[in-house]
Amino acid sequence: MVRAAGRALLTARRAPDAADPDVPSSPLRPTDPRPHPRPTHRMEGKVPVPSTDPHATGSPTPVSDALSDTLAHQVLGEHPDDPVEAAATRLADQHGPYFGQFGGRFVPEALYAALDELETEYRKALDDPEFRAELARLHREYTGRPSPLTEVPRFARHAGGQRVFLKREDLNHTGSHKINNVLGQALLVKRMGKTRVIAETGAGQHGVATATAAALLDLECVVYMGEEDTRRQALNVARMRLLGAEVVPVQIGSRTLKDAINEALRDWVANVESTHYLLGTVTGPHPFPEMVREFHRIIGEEAREQVLERTGRLPDVVAACVGGGSNALGLFNAFLDDPDVALYGFEAGGEGVDSGRHAARFSGGAPGVLHGARSYLLQDADGQTLPSHSVSAGLDYPSVGPAHAWLHDLGRATYRPVTDDEAMEAFRLLCRTEGIIPAIESAHALAGAMQVGRELAAAGERDKVIVVNLSGRGDKDVATAARWFGLLETGEGPDADVDPLTTEGDL
Amino acid sequence: MSTPAIPAQSPAPATTPAAAPADAPRSRTAARIEELRAAGRPALVGYLPVGFPTPERSIEAVKAMVDAGVDVVELGIPYTDPVMDGPVIQRAAEQALAAGTRVADVFRVVRAVTEHAPHVPVLVMTYWNPVLRYGVDAFARDLAAAGGAGLITPDLVPDEGAEWIAAADAHGLDKVFLVAPSSTTERLRLTAAASRGFVYAASTMGVTGVRARVGDRAEQLVADTRAAGAPRVCVGLGVSNGEQAAQVGAFADGVIVGSAFVRPLLGDEPWERRLDAVRAVAADLAAGVARARAPHGGGAA
């Protein structure tokens, strides 16, 4: 019952500062005096406790074990319906289908059996040492994990003089965190005996990662992509085709990412017996939000260990951009049960929430159902989905993962919009101060971290430790940035007609 | 003949009111299907979207369909993200939304059709978010007040439907859930128990649209769904002409047709010509169900 009390404390901490992000004096939770906080709320009783504990301080577990041992304990013997067990579950181990009032399975009956099969297979796989070893090997030898944690002191001067560390998911193979989830799901596809994968992509990053895994594991691959995006992101289309994938332009609805998901769902309904829908983020029907979180929790587990090793303590602030929310949840997850770590998610404020041209679901949306899950959603008075907008297509999605909606309502994480202008300024700053070109998606997290750092400074705080997820690299965004900053003469360069609204790194 | 009650294994979570009481309200749709069954034929269920091509014309189109032989109407609410619909109905929904159709227009159309043909039950087919946004109980209340018979919910399974089930029971509305060839026996039972009016059997794995042949698995699915406790099972997806209607009507209690009615309305011929085409489709289908002579006249329940 220690755990239940801890949960109640978290819930009760829906503090005014969480509800009103504009109060500059208190961007942090109350400081925990313990220099090396050790989680006291580990699962006990009938749930097997893993032999190594990556959360224990002092002797870090090798991060090369891709799926942490913490995965195993949640797949065995737990019954979410059991109130005692439910109260005892760490936030980090929350089971689907529901995250508070969010999540669920709002899908056609035709998909129900496949989702059940997927859930069963995923839970079995997480408990299978062979599966975990194979995924760990791929992370290590193919992706290049663990990804480094880089301190960026010159950039940090612009963040109120705090200490800023970047979790370098941009250095993964294919250039973003997306590969973590894709490899996990692709291995599941092989276990399920399916031969074909389909995926959605906004402008390419998840599509490229999926095409990559399909090539590696010899799977047929079809990627659905809005027609406009296929034209404007012709290079990413070529990348996917080089990797052997078929790219299908979607010519219905708003011809954007949301319509690509609709088309992928239609394909899945018709071909579910041979086909797996390799969904790219922590949205969609159960078990996707939970499963994709599991495949990304390695981000937070590595970062937690790395920051403890480098600073001797947990960070004060953890920040990430939130489109669908997979990179954010992967990083947040390792800190959810450390109430003294403040969690910030930055969504696309576009041209400003008041302009109506944004993807700020928490500031400008309301709970609703889209693509199989109940979550915060940009919608009109009739429940019709509203178009979203962002300079970064990877954040340009009208809904958000249900776990984020849950963390928002619990007050455990704070979500704020960052405008196109603010993100591009942070993008430029990181390039110039540290020699790192970030994805524009990740630049939203950088801009948000700068704001939080300055608020801390205004409240008299210095040298606070801020960890930012650099979820993707910016190579794909060079043409957009060149236009934004006027780096090319008119008509100069091969990408001069590229639309600045169709980049993608991280949904 | 009374409608079966929802058994105790209803999926309603403890936090919401229990599902139907033992004396569940009588279903007008069920009564209509039973009546036709007694007359030796299955029901013809015709779908058209509200507001397509405009709200006023959608009323004319539905009336034309009914006058030419449709027994039960299925009115679709246009939605921005119709994942169970193929290209024909997607395009119609897009046009309806572009014409300014609002969710509340459905009540006006329901009332107009019900007044025109009081013996024809009018069901509403809708994706879930518009109902959620309107307010589930408020939607049920307003639908009942307009004379509507109930809802068909393509992306709401009974597992997630506790709020709707409670509202439907409170307002005496039909709850038509779907089954698919991939449904397990357990899920057929759950869906049969949660449904009122009929169970909608998807003939094939896929979305709405005209198909050359109706899936082979439809007949088995209907038999399995009956065995799972459903007294009435109608089949949809892919039926577009009288011959297919006769074939499906031989084993189903009703034949559901959508895209075949929508397709002639998408053209740019004069409106009266398009209405004539809808009448012709309805007449062909009506002749098909008339000769189907469903052999299971006594029902499987």
Short mmCIF file of C-alpha atoms in Angstrom, two decimals, chain A residues 70-499:
data_model
loop_
_atom_site.label_atom_id
_atom_site.label_comp_id
_atom_site.label_asym_id
_atom_site.label_seq_id
_atom_site.Cartn_x
_atom_site.Cartn_y
_atom_site.Cartn_z
CA THR A 70 11.61 -4.17 -16.01
CA LEU A 71 9.69 -5.37 -19.03
CA ALA A 72 9.39 -8.85 -17.69
CA HIS A 73 7.69 -8.09 -14.46
CA GLN A 74 4.72 -6.42 -15.97
CA VAL A 75 3.71 -9.16 -18.34
CA LEU A 76 3.36 -11.88 -15.77
CA GLY A 77 0.63 -12.53 -13.33
CA GLU A 78 -0.86 -9.08 -13.23
CA HIS A 79 -4.56 -8.58 -13.37
CA PRO A 80 -5.42 -4.98 -14.07
CA ASP A 81 -8.98 -5.61 -12.96
CA ASP A 82 -7.75 -6.51 -9.52
CA PRO A 83 -7.95 -3.27 -7.54
CA VAL A 84 -5.05 -4.17 -5.29
CA GLU A 85 -2.79 -4.87 -8.25
CA ALA A 86 -4.05 -1.86 -10.14
CA ALA A 87 -3.26 0.42 -7.24
CA ALA A 88 0.18 -1.13 -7.00
CA THR A 89 1.13 -0.62 -10.64
CA ARG A 90 3.81 1.96 -11.24
CA LEU A 91 2.80 4.70 -13.65
CA ALA A 92 5.57 3.42 -15.90
CA ASP A 93 3.94 0.00 -16.10
CA GLN A 94 0.37 1.09 -16.72
CA HIS A 95 -1.42 -1.54 -18.77
CA GLY A 96 -3.74 -0.87 -21.64
CA PRO A 97 -6.38 -0.75 -22.83
CA TYR A 98 -7.09 2.25 -20.63
CA PHE A 99 -4.97 5.07 -19.35
CA GLY A 100 -7.44 6.65 -16.99
CA GLN A 101 -10.40 7.56 -19.18
CA PHE A 102 -8.27 7.43 -22.33
CA GLY A 103 -7.23 4.73 -24.76
CA GLY A 104 -9.45 1.77 -25.55
CA ARG A 105 -10.24 -0.04 -28.77
CA PHE A 106 -12.62 1.94 -30.94
CA VAL A 107 -12.19 -0.18 -34.05
CA PRO A 108 -14.27 -2.21 -36.47
CA GLU A 109 -15.02 -5.68 -35.15
CA ALA A 110 -13.05 -7.11 -38.08
CA LEU A 111 -9.80 -5.96 -36.43
CA TYR A 112 -10.59 -7.23 -32.98
CA ALA A 113 -9.16 -10.71 -33.40
CA ALA A 114 -5.93 -9.35 -34.86
CA LEU A 115 -5.51 -6.91 -31.98
CA ASP A 116 -6.06 -9.74 -29.51
CA GLU A 117 -3.50 -11.87 -31.32
CA LEU A 118 -1.04 -8.99 -31.35
CA GLU A 119 -1.48 -8.37 -27.64
CA THR A 120 -0.99 -12.03 -26.80
CA GLU A 121 2.09 -12.32 -28.98
CA TYR A 122 3.59 -9.10 -27.69
CA ARG A 123 3.21 -10.15 -24.08
CA LYS A 124 4.69 -13.55 -24.80
CA ALA A 125 7.59 -11.98 -26.69
CA LEU A 126 8.48 -9.60 -23.91
CA ASP A 127 8.80 -12.55 -21.61
CA ASP A 128 10.84 -14.57 -24.07
CA PRO A 129 14.62 -14.29 -23.48
CA GLU A 130 15.27 -15.16 -27.12
CA PHE A 131 13.11 -12.32 -28.40
CA ARG A 132 14.68 -9.87 -26.01
CA ALA A 133 18.18 -11.01 -26.86
CA GLU A 134 17.53 -10.65 -30.58
CA LEU A 135 16.09 -7.18 -30.17
CA ALA A 136 18.99 -6.20 -27.92
CA ARG A 137 21.42 -7.45 -30.53
CA LEU A 138 19.73 -5.40 -33.26
CA HIS A 139 19.73 -2.31 -31.08
CA ARG A 140 23.42 -2.75 -30.42
CA GLU A 141 24.73 -3.94 -33.77
CA TYR A 142 22.26 -2.42 -36.24
CA THR A 143 20.89 0.75 -34.65
CA GLY A 144 24.04 1.64 -32.74
CA ARG A 145 22.60 1.81 -29.23
CA PRO A 146 23.07 2.97 -26.59
CA SER A 147 22.68 6.44 -27.98
CA PRO A 148 24.95 8.98 -26.26
CA LEU A 149 23.96 11.65 -23.77
CA THR A 150 25.65 14.89 -24.80
CA GLU A 151 26.01 17.91 -22.55
CA VAL A 152 25.58 21.16 -24.50
CA PRO A 153 27.03 24.01 -22.41
CA ARG A 154 27.10 26.66 -25.14
CA PHE A 155 23.45 26.05 -25.93
CA ALA A 156 22.67 25.96 -22.20
CA ARG A 157 23.70 29.60 -21.83
CA HIS A 158 20.48 30.39 -23.68
CA ALA A 159 18.52 28.24 -21.25
CA GLY A 160 18.95 30.30 -18.13
CA GLY A 161 22.35 28.86 -17.26
CA GLN A 162 21.03 25.42 -16.40
CA ARG A 163 22.86 22.22 -17.37
CA VAL A 164 21.35 20.79 -20.56
CA PHE A 165 21.91 17.25 -21.78
CA LEU A 166 20.65 15.87 -25.08
CA LYS A 167 19.61 12.24 -25.50
CA ARG A 168 20.98 11.57 -28.96
CA GLU A 169 18.29 9.53 -30.70
CA ASP A 170 19.31 11.44 -33.82
CA LEU A 171 22.40 9.23 -34.02
CA ASN A 172 20.41 6.02 -34.42
CA HIS A 173 20.39 4.25 -37.77
CA THR A 174 17.73 5.89 -40.00
CA GLY A 175 18.16 9.11 -38.02
CA SER A 176 15.54 9.06 -35.32
CA HIS A 177 14.07 7.14 -32.38
CA LYS A 178 11.54 5.54 -34.76
CA ILE A 179 13.75 2.52 -35.36
CA ASN A 180 13.34 1.29 -31.74
CA ASN A 181 9.65 0.59 -32.21
CA VAL A 182 9.93 -0.57 -35.79
CA LEU A 183 12.48 -3.28 -35.01
CA GLY A 184 10.42 -4.53 -32.06
CA GLN A 185 7.23 -4.77 -34.09
CA ALA A 186 8.98 -6.27 -37.12
CA LEU A 187 10.35 -9.09 -34.96
CA LEU A 188 6.81 -9.66 -33.68
CA VAL A 189 5.59 -9.90 -37.27
CA LYS A 190 8.04 -12.73 -37.88
CA ARG A 191 6.85 -14.50 -34.73
CA MET A 192 3.22 -14.18 -35.84
CA GLY A 193 4.09 -15.70 -39.21
CA LYS A 194 2.80 -12.70 -41.14
CA THR A 195 4.57 -11.74 -44.33
CA ARG A 196 3.44 -8.21 -45.06
CA VAL A 197 3.64 -4.93 -43.16
CA ILE A 198 1.85 -1.67 -43.83
CA ALA A 199 2.61 1.71 -42.31
CA GLU A 200 1.50 5.31 -42.41
CA THR A 201 3.90 8.17 -42.74
CA GLY A 202 3.49 11.92 -42.68
CA ALA A 203 6.42 12.75 -44.85
CA GLY A 204 8.74 9.85 -44.47
CA GLN A 205 10.58 9.13 -41.25
CA HIS A 206 8.45 6.29 -39.91
CA GLY A 207 7.95 5.05 -43.44
CA VAL A 208 11.70 4.94 -44.00
CA ALA A 209 12.26 3.14 -40.70
CA THR A 210 9.57 0.60 -41.56
CA ALA A 211 10.93 0.06 -45.06
CA THR A 212 14.36 -0.44 -43.47
CA ALA A 213 13.15 -3.11 -41.06
CA ALA A 214 11.15 -4.79 -43.82
CA ALA A 215 14.27 -5.02 -45.96
CA LEU A 216 16.26 -6.39 -43.04
CA LEU A 217 13.69 -9.04 -42.16
CA ASP A 218 12.46 -9.85 -45.67
CA LEU A 219 8.90 -8.56 -45.34
CA GLU A 220 6.68 -7.10 -48.02
CA CYS A 221 6.14 -3.43 -47.17
CA VAL A 222 3.49 -0.90 -48.23
CA VAL A 223 3.62 2.66 -46.94
CA TYR A 224 0.61 4.99 -47.13
CA MET A 225 1.45 8.65 -47.52
CA GLY A 226 -0.62 11.72 -48.32
CA GLU A 227 -0.46 12.57 -52.01
CA GLU A 228 0.87 16.05 -51.42
CA ASP A 229 3.63 14.67 -49.22
CA THR A 230 4.71 12.13 -51.82
CA ARG A 231 5.15 14.95 -54.30
CA ARG A 232 6.92 17.35 -51.99
CA GLN A 233 8.99 14.74 -50.18
CA ALA A 234 10.04 12.99 -53.35
CA LEU A 235 13.44 12.12 -51.87
CA ASN A 236 11.91 10.23 -48.97
CA VAL A 237 9.66 8.39 -51.41
CA ALA A 238 12.77 7.42 -53.34
CA ARG A 239 14.45 6.33 -50.10
CA MET A 240 11.58 4.00 -49.28
CA ARG A 241 11.51 2.63 -52.81
CA LEU A 242 15.27 2.03 -52.71
CA LEU A 243 14.62 -0.06 -49.62
CA GLY A 244 12.05 -2.10 -51.54
CA ALA A 245 8.83 -0.62 -50.20
CA GLU A 246 5.76 0.28 -52.20
CA VAL A 247 4.62 3.84 -51.52
CA VAL A 248 0.90 4.49 -52.04
CA PRO A 249 -0.19 8.12 -52.42
CA VAL A 250 -3.45 8.77 -50.52
CA GLN A 251 -5.82 10.92 -52.53
CA ILE A 252 -8.79 11.25 -50.22
CA GLY A 253 -9.75 13.58 -47.37
CA SER A 254 -7.17 16.19 -46.43
CA ARG A 255 -4.40 14.09 -48.05
CA THR A 256 -2.35 14.32 -44.87
CA LEU A 257 -1.01 11.96 -42.24
CA LYS A 258 -4.43 11.36 -40.72
CA ASP A 259 -5.77 10.23 -44.09
CA ALA A 260 -2.75 8.00 -44.56
CA ILE A 261 -3.70 6.31 -41.27
CA ASN A 262 -7.31 5.93 -42.45
CA GLU A 263 -6.10 4.24 -45.62
CA ALA A 264 -3.73 1.96 -43.71
CA LEU A 265 -6.62 0.92 -41.46
CA ARG A 266 -8.75 0.12 -44.51
CA ASP A 267 -5.96 -2.00 -45.94
CA TRP A 268 -5.58 -3.75 -42.60
CA VAL A 269 -9.28 -4.60 -42.33
CA ALA A 270 -9.10 -6.25 -45.75
CA ASN A 271 -5.76 -8.05 -45.33
CA VAL A 272 -5.47 -8.63 -41.62
CA GLU A 273 -4.76 -12.32 -41.94
CA SER A 274 -1.47 -11.81 -43.78
CA THR A 275 -0.66 -8.27 -42.74
CA HIS A 276 0.54 -6.42 -39.68
CA TYR A 277 -0.12 -2.71 -39.34
CA LEU A 278 3.18 -1.34 -38.09
CA LEU A 279 1.81 1.75 -36.40
CA GLY A 280 4.45 4.39 -35.77
CA THR A 281 3.51 5.99 -32.49
CA VAL A 282 1.82 5.56 -29.11
CA THR A 283 -1.69 6.10 -30.47
CA GLY A 284 -4.21 3.76 -32.06
CA PRO A 285 -6.19 0.91 -30.54
CA HIS A 286 -4.90 -1.19 -27.67
CA PRO A 287 -2.27 -2.70 -27.54
CA PHE A 288 -0.44 -0.14 -29.69
CA PRO A 289 -0.13 2.66 -27.11
CA GLU A 290 1.25 0.30 -24.50
CA MET A 291 3.33 -1.79 -26.89
CA VAL A 292 4.99 1.14 -28.66
CA ARG A 293 5.82 2.63 -25.27
CA GLU A 294 7.52 -0.64 -24.31
CA PHE A 295 9.64 -0.59 -27.44
CA HIS A 296 10.72 2.98 -26.72
CA ARG A 297 11.26 2.74 -22.98
CA ILE A 298 14.88 1.98 -23.69
CA ILE A 299 15.34 5.71 -24.40
CA GLY A 300 14.47 6.69 -20.85
CA GLU A 301 16.23 3.77 -19.25
CA GLU A 302 19.48 4.62 -20.97
CA ALA A 303 19.09 8.33 -20.27
CA ARG A 304 18.34 7.74 -16.62
CA GLU A 305 21.43 5.65 -16.14
CA GLN A 306 23.59 8.03 -18.15
CA VAL A 307 22.50 11.13 -16.28
CA LEU A 308 23.01 9.41 -12.92
CA GLU A 309 26.48 8.43 -14.00
CA ARG A 310 27.35 11.90 -15.24
CA THR A 311 25.77 14.09 -12.57
CA GLY A 312 25.25 11.74 -9.66
CA ARG A 313 21.58 12.53 -9.51
CA LEU A 314 18.31 12.46 -11.34
CA PRO A 315 17.47 15.34 -13.66
CA ASP A 316 15.24 18.16 -12.50
CA VAL A 317 13.52 18.50 -15.86
CA VAL A 318 12.92 16.05 -18.69
CA ALA A 319 11.66 17.51 -21.98
CA ALA A 320 10.50 16.14 -25.33
CA CYS A 321 8.38 17.10 -28.30
CA VAL A 322 4.95 15.47 -28.60
CA GLY A 323 3.30 14.59 -31.89
CA GLY A 324 1.72 11.20 -31.35
CA GLY A 325 4.11 11.12 -28.44
CA SER A 326 6.37 8.09 -28.81
CA ASN A 327 9.74 9.73 -28.21
CA ALA A 328 8.33 11.67 -25.27
CA LEU A 329 6.76 8.64 -23.65
CA GLY A 330 9.89 6.58 -24.19
CA LEU A 331 11.94 9.17 -22.31
CA PHE A 332 9.34 10.11 -19.68
CA ASN A 333 8.62 6.53 -18.80
CA ALA A 334 11.81 5.99 -16.81
CA PHE A 335 11.02 9.05 -14.67
CA LEU A 336 7.25 8.78 -14.24
CA ASP A 337 7.56 7.30 -10.79
CA ASP A 338 10.12 9.84 -9.63
CA PRO A 339 7.81 12.63 -8.55
CA ASP A 340 10.67 15.09 -8.23
CA VAL A 341 11.49 14.96 -11.90
CA ALA A 342 9.39 17.51 -13.78
CA LEU A 343 8.18 16.25 -17.16
CA TYR A 344 7.47 18.61 -20.04
CA GLY A 345 5.95 17.74 -23.40
CA PHE A 346 6.02 20.35 -26.15
CA GLU A 347 3.43 20.18 -28.88
CA ALA A 348 3.29 22.13 -32.09
CA GLY A 349 1.86 25.59 -31.52
CA GLY A 350 2.11 26.29 -35.25
CA GLU A 351 1.29 29.91 -35.95
CA GLY A 352 -0.06 30.27 -32.41
CA VAL A 353 -2.95 28.53 -30.65
CA ASP A 354 -5.16 31.58 -31.17
CA SER A 355 -4.56 31.46 -34.93
CA GLY A 356 -6.34 28.12 -35.25
CA ARG A 357 -3.36 26.87 -37.26
CA HIS A 358 -1.62 24.55 -34.82
CA ALA A 359 -1.44 21.01 -33.50
CA ALA A 360 -1.83 21.89 -29.82
CA ARG A 361 -4.25 19.22 -28.71
CA PHE A 362 -4.02 20.00 -25.02
CA SER A 363 -4.40 23.76 -25.44
CA GLY A 364 -6.83 23.72 -28.34
CA GLY A 365 -8.52 20.30 -28.33
CA ALA A 366 -10.96 18.25 -26.28
CA PRO A 367 -11.34 14.53 -25.51
CA GLY A 368 -12.65 12.48 -28.40
CA VAL A 369 -12.09 9.28 -30.40
CA LEU A 370 -9.88 9.04 -33.49
CA HIS A 371 -8.04 6.07 -34.99
CA GLY A 372 -9.10 3.65 -32.32
CA ALA A 373 -8.31 5.56 -29.14
CA ARG A 374 -9.94 8.12 -26.93
CA SER A 375 -7.62 11.04 -26.27
CA TYR A 376 -7.35 14.78 -26.69
CA LEU A 377 -8.36 15.69 -30.23
CA LEU A 378 -8.63 18.72 -32.47
CA GLN A 379 -12.29 18.63 -33.46
CA ASP A 380 -15.15 20.95 -34.28
CA ALA A 381 -18.49 21.25 -32.50
CA ASP A 382 -19.79 18.24 -34.47
CA GLY A 383 -16.88 15.96 -33.61
CA GLN A 384 -15.42 16.25 -37.10
CA THR A 385 -11.63 16.12 -37.05
CA LEU A 386 -10.00 19.51 -37.63
CA PRO A 387 -6.89 19.90 -39.75
CA SER A 388 -3.70 20.47 -37.80
CA HIS A 389 -0.77 22.66 -38.77
CA SER A 390 2.91 22.78 -37.94
CA VAL A 391 6.18 23.68 -39.62
CA SER A 392 7.10 20.16 -38.56
CA ALA A 393 4.90 17.54 -40.19
CA GLY A 394 6.03 15.01 -37.60
CA LEU A 395 4.06 16.94 -34.98
CA ASP A 396 1.24 17.72 -37.38
CA TYR A 397 -1.41 15.29 -36.17
CA PRO A 398 -4.83 16.13 -34.68
CA SER A 399 -4.69 13.66 -31.79
CA VAL A 400 -2.12 12.45 -29.26
CA GLY A 401 -1.27 9.20 -27.50
CA PRO A 402 -3.76 8.33 -24.74
CA ALA A 403 -1.00 7.90 -22.15
CA HIS A 404 -0.13 11.58 -22.61
CA ALA A 405 -3.78 12.55 -22.15
CA TRP A 406 -3.73 10.54 -18.93
CA LEU A 407 -0.48 12.11 -17.68
CA HIS A 408 -1.88 15.52 -18.56
CA ASP A 409 -5.06 14.98 -16.58
CA LEU A 410 -3.13 13.46 -13.68
CA GLY A 411 -0.94 16.54 -13.62
CA ARG A 412 2.13 14.31 -13.84
CA ALA A 413 3.39 15.92 -17.03
CA THR A 414 2.98 19.45 -18.32
CA TYR A 415 2.20 20.07 -21.99
CA ARG A 416 2.80 23.39 -23.66
CA PRO A 417 2.64 24.64 -27.23
CA VAL A 418 5.78 25.89 -28.98
CA THR A 419 5.27 28.00 -32.09
CA ASP A 420 6.93 27.50 -35.47
CA ASP A 421 8.98 30.65 -34.87
CA GLU A 422 10.20 29.54 -31.45
CA ALA A 423 11.11 26.09 -32.73
CA MET A 424 13.04 27.46 -35.71
CA GLU A 425 14.96 29.84 -33.46
CA ALA A 426 15.99 26.94 -31.23
CA PHE A 427 16.88 24.94 -34.35
CA ARG A 428 19.22 27.69 -35.49
CA LEU A 429 20.70 28.09 -32.03
CA LEU A 430 21.64 24.43 -31.63
CA CYS A 431 23.26 24.43 -35.07
CA ARG A 432 25.34 27.46 -34.25
CA THR A 433 26.28 26.74 -30.63
CA GLU A 434 26.88 23.01 -30.70
CA GLY A 435 27.29 21.91 -34.32
CA ILE A 436 24.24 19.68 -34.15
CA ILE A 437 21.44 20.04 -36.69
CA PRO A 438 18.27 18.77 -35.00
CA ALA A 439 15.03 17.63 -36.57
CA ILE A 440 12.52 20.48 -36.48
CA GLU A 441 10.33 18.25 -34.31
CA SER A 442 13.11 17.97 -31.74
CA ALA A 443 13.69 21.72 -32.00
CA HIS A 444 10.29 22.16 -30.35
CA ALA A 445 11.66 20.33 -27.31
CA LEU A 446 14.80 22.50 -27.38
CA ALA A 447 12.73 25.68 -27.50
CA GLY A 448 10.57 24.48 -24.62
CA ALA A 449 13.61 23.54 -22.57
CA MET A 450 15.03 27.02 -23.12
CA GLN A 451 11.80 28.52 -21.78
CA VAL A 452 11.76 26.28 -18.73
CA GLY A 453 15.44 26.96 -18.07
CA ARG A 454 14.83 30.70 -18.17
CA GLU A 455 11.85 30.39 -15.87
CA LEU A 456 14.02 28.50 -13.42
CA ALA A 457 16.63 31.24 -13.64
CA ALA A 458 13.96 33.86 -13.02
CA ALA A 459 13.01 31.95 -9.88
CA GLY A 460 16.64 32.06 -8.76
CA GLU A 461 17.55 28.50 -9.75
CA ARG A 462 20.87 27.70 -11.43
CA ASP A 463 22.62 24.54 -12.59
CA LYS A 464 19.44 22.52 -12.70
CA VAL A 465 19.80 19.41 -14.83
CA ILE A 466 17.60 19.34 -17.94
CA VAL A 467 17.48 16.30 -20.23
CA VAL A 468 16.05 16.93 -23.71
CA ASN A 469 15.21 14.19 -26.17
CA LEU A 470 16.91 14.98 -29.47
CA SER A 471 14.55 12.57 -31.19
CA GLY A 472 15.81 13.02 -34.73
CA ARG A 473 18.44 14.58 -36.93
CA GLY A 474 17.79 17.52 -39.17
CA ASP A 475 19.22 16.41 -42.51
CA LYS A 476 15.71 15.99 -43.84
CA ASP A 477 14.89 19.55 -42.76
CA VAL A 478 17.75 21.36 -44.44
CA ALA A 479 15.62 22.53 -47.38
CA THR A 480 12.91 23.81 -45.04
CA ALA A 481 15.47 25.61 -42.90
CA ALA A 482 17.16 27.11 -45.96
CA ARG A 483 13.85 28.61 -47.02
CA TRP A 484 12.92 29.70 -43.52
CA PHE A 485 16.19 31.54 -42.96
CA GLY A 486 16.64 32.69 -46.56
CA LEU A 487 19.94 30.85 -46.98
CA LEU A 488 19.57 30.32 -50.72
CA GLU A 489 19.04 32.79 -53.51
CA THR A 490 15.65 32.51 -55.15
CA GLY A 491 15.55 29.48 -57.37
CA GLU A 492 18.91 28.25 -56.14
CA GLY A 493 19.34 24.67 -55.09
CA PRO A 494 17.43 21.55 -55.99
CA ASP A 495 14.88 21.87 -53.20
CA ALA A 496 13.88 25.45 -53.77
CA ASP A 497 10.27 24.50 -54.38
CA VAL A 498 9.99 22.29 -51.31
CA ASP A 499 7.08 23.24 -49.18
#
